[in-house]
Amino acid sequence: MFRRSGWEMSLYLTFPVVMFWISNQAEWFEDSVIQRKRELWPREKEGQRQELEEFKQKIRKQREERLLKAAQQNP
């Protein structure tokens, strides 16, 4: 009823094993994926990080002031 030829079974078993082997090659991973990641997301400069932290602090302060004002209006 569910007979498969030897060729089909070997293909069904070989394909996932080969794909697993290819995906676990560290050299290929470093060459392709890490290089692509570096192209898409370059390292941040220190000034950018500082600007981001200042922006976060500004937003937090505005939110706290807004919540405080809302709490004072609703006794």
Coordinates of N, CA and C in Angstrom, one line a residue:
M1 N 0.8 -1.2 0.0 CA 0.0 0.0 0.0 C 0.9 1.3 0.0
F2 N 1.8 1.4 0.9 CA 2.7 2.5 1.0 C 4.1 2.2 0.6
R3 N 4.3 1.6 -0.6 CA 5.6 1.2 -1.0 C 6.3 2.4 -1.7
R4 N 7.5 2.5 -1.4 CA 8.4 3.6 -2.0 C 9.6 2.9 -2.6
S5 N 10.0 3.4 -3.7 CA 11.2 2.8 -4.3 C 12.4 3.2 -3.5
G6 N 13.5 2.5 -3.6 CA 14.7 2.8 -2.9 C 15.2 4.2 -3.2
W7 N 15.1 4.7 -4.4 CA 15.6 6.0 -4.8 C 14.8 7.1 -4.1
E8 N 13.5 6.9 -4.0 CA 12.7 7.9 -3.3 C 13.0 8.0 -1.8
M9 N 13.1 6.8 -1.2 CA 13.4 6.8 0.2 C 14.8 7.4 0.5
S10 N 15.8 7.1 -0.3 CA 17.1 7.7 -0.1 C 17.1 9.2 -0.3
L11 N 16.3 9.7 -1.2 CA 16.1 11.1 -1.4 C 15.4 11.8 -0.2
Y12 N 14.4 11.1 0.3 CA 13.6 11.7 1.5 C 14.5 11.7 2.7
L13 N 15.4 10.8 2.8 CA 16.3 10.7 4.0 C 17.5 11.6 3.8
T14 N 18.0 11.7 2.6 CA 19.3 12.4 2.4 C 19.1 13.9 2.4
F15 N 18.0 14.4 1.8 CA 17.8 15.8 1.7 C 17.8 16.5 3.1
P16 N 17.1 16.1 4.1 CA 17.1 16.8 5.4 C 18.5 16.7 6.1
V17 N 19.2 15.6 5.9 CA 20.5 15.5 6.5 C 21.5 16.4 5.8
V18 N 21.4 16.5 4.5 CA 22.3 17.4 3.8 C 22.0 18.9 4.2
M19 N 20.8 19.2 4.2 CA 20.4 20.6 4.6 C 20.9 20.9 6.0
F20 N 20.7 20.0 6.9 CA 21.2 20.2 8.3 C 22.7 20.4 8.3
W21 N 23.4 19.6 7.5 CA 24.9 19.7 7.5 C 25.3 21.0 6.9
I22 N 24.7 21.5 5.8 CA 25.0 22.7 5.2 C 24.7 23.9 6.2
S23 N 23.6 23.9 6.8 CA 23.3 25.0 7.7 C 24.2 25.0 9.0
N24 N 24.9 24.0 9.3 CA 25.8 24.0 10.4 C 27.2 24.1 10.1
Q25 N 27.5 24.6 8.9 CA 28.9 24.9 8.5 C 29.3 26.3 9.0
A26 N 30.2 26.3 10.0 CA 30.5 27.6 10.6 C 31.2 28.6 9.6
E27 N 32.0 28.1 8.7 CA 32.7 29.0 7.8 C 31.6 29.7 6.9
W28 N 30.7 28.9 6.4 CA 29.7 29.5 5.5 C 28.8 30.5 6.3
F29 N 28.5 30.1 7.5 CA 27.7 31.0 8.4 C 28.4 32.3 8.5
E30 N 29.7 32.3 8.9 CA 30.5 33.5 9.1 C 30.6 34.3 7.8
D31 N 30.8 33.6 6.7 CA 31.0 34.3 5.4 C 29.8 35.0 5.0
S32 N 28.6 34.4 5.1 CA 27.4 34.9 4.5 C 26.6 35.7 5.5
V33 N 26.2 35.0 6.6 CA 25.2 35.6 7.5 C 25.8 36.8 8.3
I34 N 27.0 36.6 8.9 CA 27.6 37.6 9.7 C 28.0 38.8 8.9
Q35 N 28.5 38.6 7.7 CA 28.9 39.7 6.8 C 27.6 40.5 6.4
R36 N 26.5 39.8 6.1 CA 25.3 40.5 5.7 C 24.8 41.3 6.9
K37 N 24.8 40.7 8.1 CA 24.4 41.4 9.3 C 25.2 42.7 9.5
R38 N 26.5 42.6 9.3 CA 27.3 43.8 9.5 C 27.0 44.9 8.4
E39 N 26.6 44.5 7.2 CA 26.2 45.4 6.2 C 24.9 46.1 6.5
L40 N 24.0 45.3 7.0 CA 22.6 45.9 7.3 C 22.6 46.7 8.6
W41 N 23.3 46.3 9.6 CA 23.3 47.0 10.9 C 24.8 47.3 11.3
P42 N 25.3 48.4 10.8 CA 26.7 48.7 11.2 C 26.8 49.1 12.7
R43 N 28.0 49.0 13.3 CA 28.1 49.3 14.7 C 27.8 50.7 15.0
E44 N 27.2 50.9 16.2 CA 26.8 52.3 16.6 C 28.0 53.1 17.0
K45 N 27.9 54.3 16.8 CA 28.9 55.2 17.4 C 28.5 55.6 18.8
E46 N 29.5 56.0 19.6 CA 29.2 56.3 21.0 C 28.2 57.5 21.1
G47 N 28.4 58.5 20.2 CA 27.5 59.6 20.2 C 26.0 59.2 20.0
Q48 N 25.8 58.2 19.1 CA 24.5 57.8 18.8 C 23.8 57.2 20.1
R49 N 24.6 56.4 20.8 CA 24.1 55.7 22.0 C 23.7 56.8 23.0
Q50 N 24.6 57.8 23.2 CA 24.3 58.9 24.1 C 23.1 59.6 23.8
E51 N 22.9 59.9 22.5 CA 21.7 60.6 22.0 C 20.4 59.8 22.3
L52 N 20.5 58.5 22.1 CA 19.4 57.6 22.3 C 19.0 57.6 23.8
E53 N 20.0 57.5 24.7 CA 19.8 57.5 26.1 C 19.2 58.9 26.6
E54 N 19.6 60.0 26.0 CA 19.1 61.3 26.4 C 17.6 61.4 25.9
F55 N 17.3 60.8 24.7 CA 16.0 60.8 24.2 C 15.0 60.0 25.1
K56 N 15.5 58.8 25.6 CA 14.7 58.0 26.5 C 14.4 58.7 27.8
Q57 N 15.4 59.4 28.3 CA 15.2 60.1 29.6 C 14.2 61.2 29.4
K58 N 14.3 61.9 28.2 CA 13.3 63.0 28.0 C 11.9 62.5 27.9
I59 N 11.7 61.3 27.2 CA 10.4 60.7 27.1 C 9.9 60.2 28.4
R60 N 10.8 59.6 29.2 CA 10.3 59.2 30.6 C 9.9 60.4 31.4
K61 N 10.7 61.4 31.4 CA 10.3 62.6 32.2 C 9.0 63.2 31.7
Q62 N 8.8 63.3 30.4 CA 7.5 63.8 29.9 C 6.3 62.9 30.4
R63 N 6.5 61.6 30.3 CA 5.5 60.7 30.8 C 5.2 60.8 32.2
E64 N 6.3 60.9 33.1 CA 6.1 61.1 34.5 C 5.3 62.4 34.8
E65 N 5.7 63.4 34.1 CA 5.0 64.7 34.3 C 3.5 64.6 34.0
R66 N 3.3 64.0 32.9 CA 1.9 63.8 32.4 C 1.1 63.0 33.4
L67 N 1.7 61.9 33.9 CA 1.0 61.1 34.9 C 0.8 61.8 36.2
L68 N 1.8 62.6 36.6 CA 1.7 63.4 37.8 C 0.5 64.4 37.7
K69 N 0.5 65.1 36.6 CA -0.5 66.1 36.3 C -1.9 65.4 36.3
A70 N -2.0 64.3 35.7 CA -3.3 63.6 35.7 C -3.7 63.1 37.1
A71 N -2.8 62.7 37.9 CA -3.1 62.3 39.3 C -3.5 63.5 40.1
Q72 N -2.9 64.6 39.9 CA -3.3 65.8 40.7 C -4.6 66.3 40.3
Q73 N -5.0 66.2 39.1 CA -6.4 66.6 38.6 C -7.5 65.7 39.1
N74 N -7.2 64.4 39.3 CA -8.2 63.5 39.7 C -7.9 63.1 41.2
P75 N -8.5 63.8 42.2 CA -8.2 63.5 43.6 C -8.9 62.2 44.0

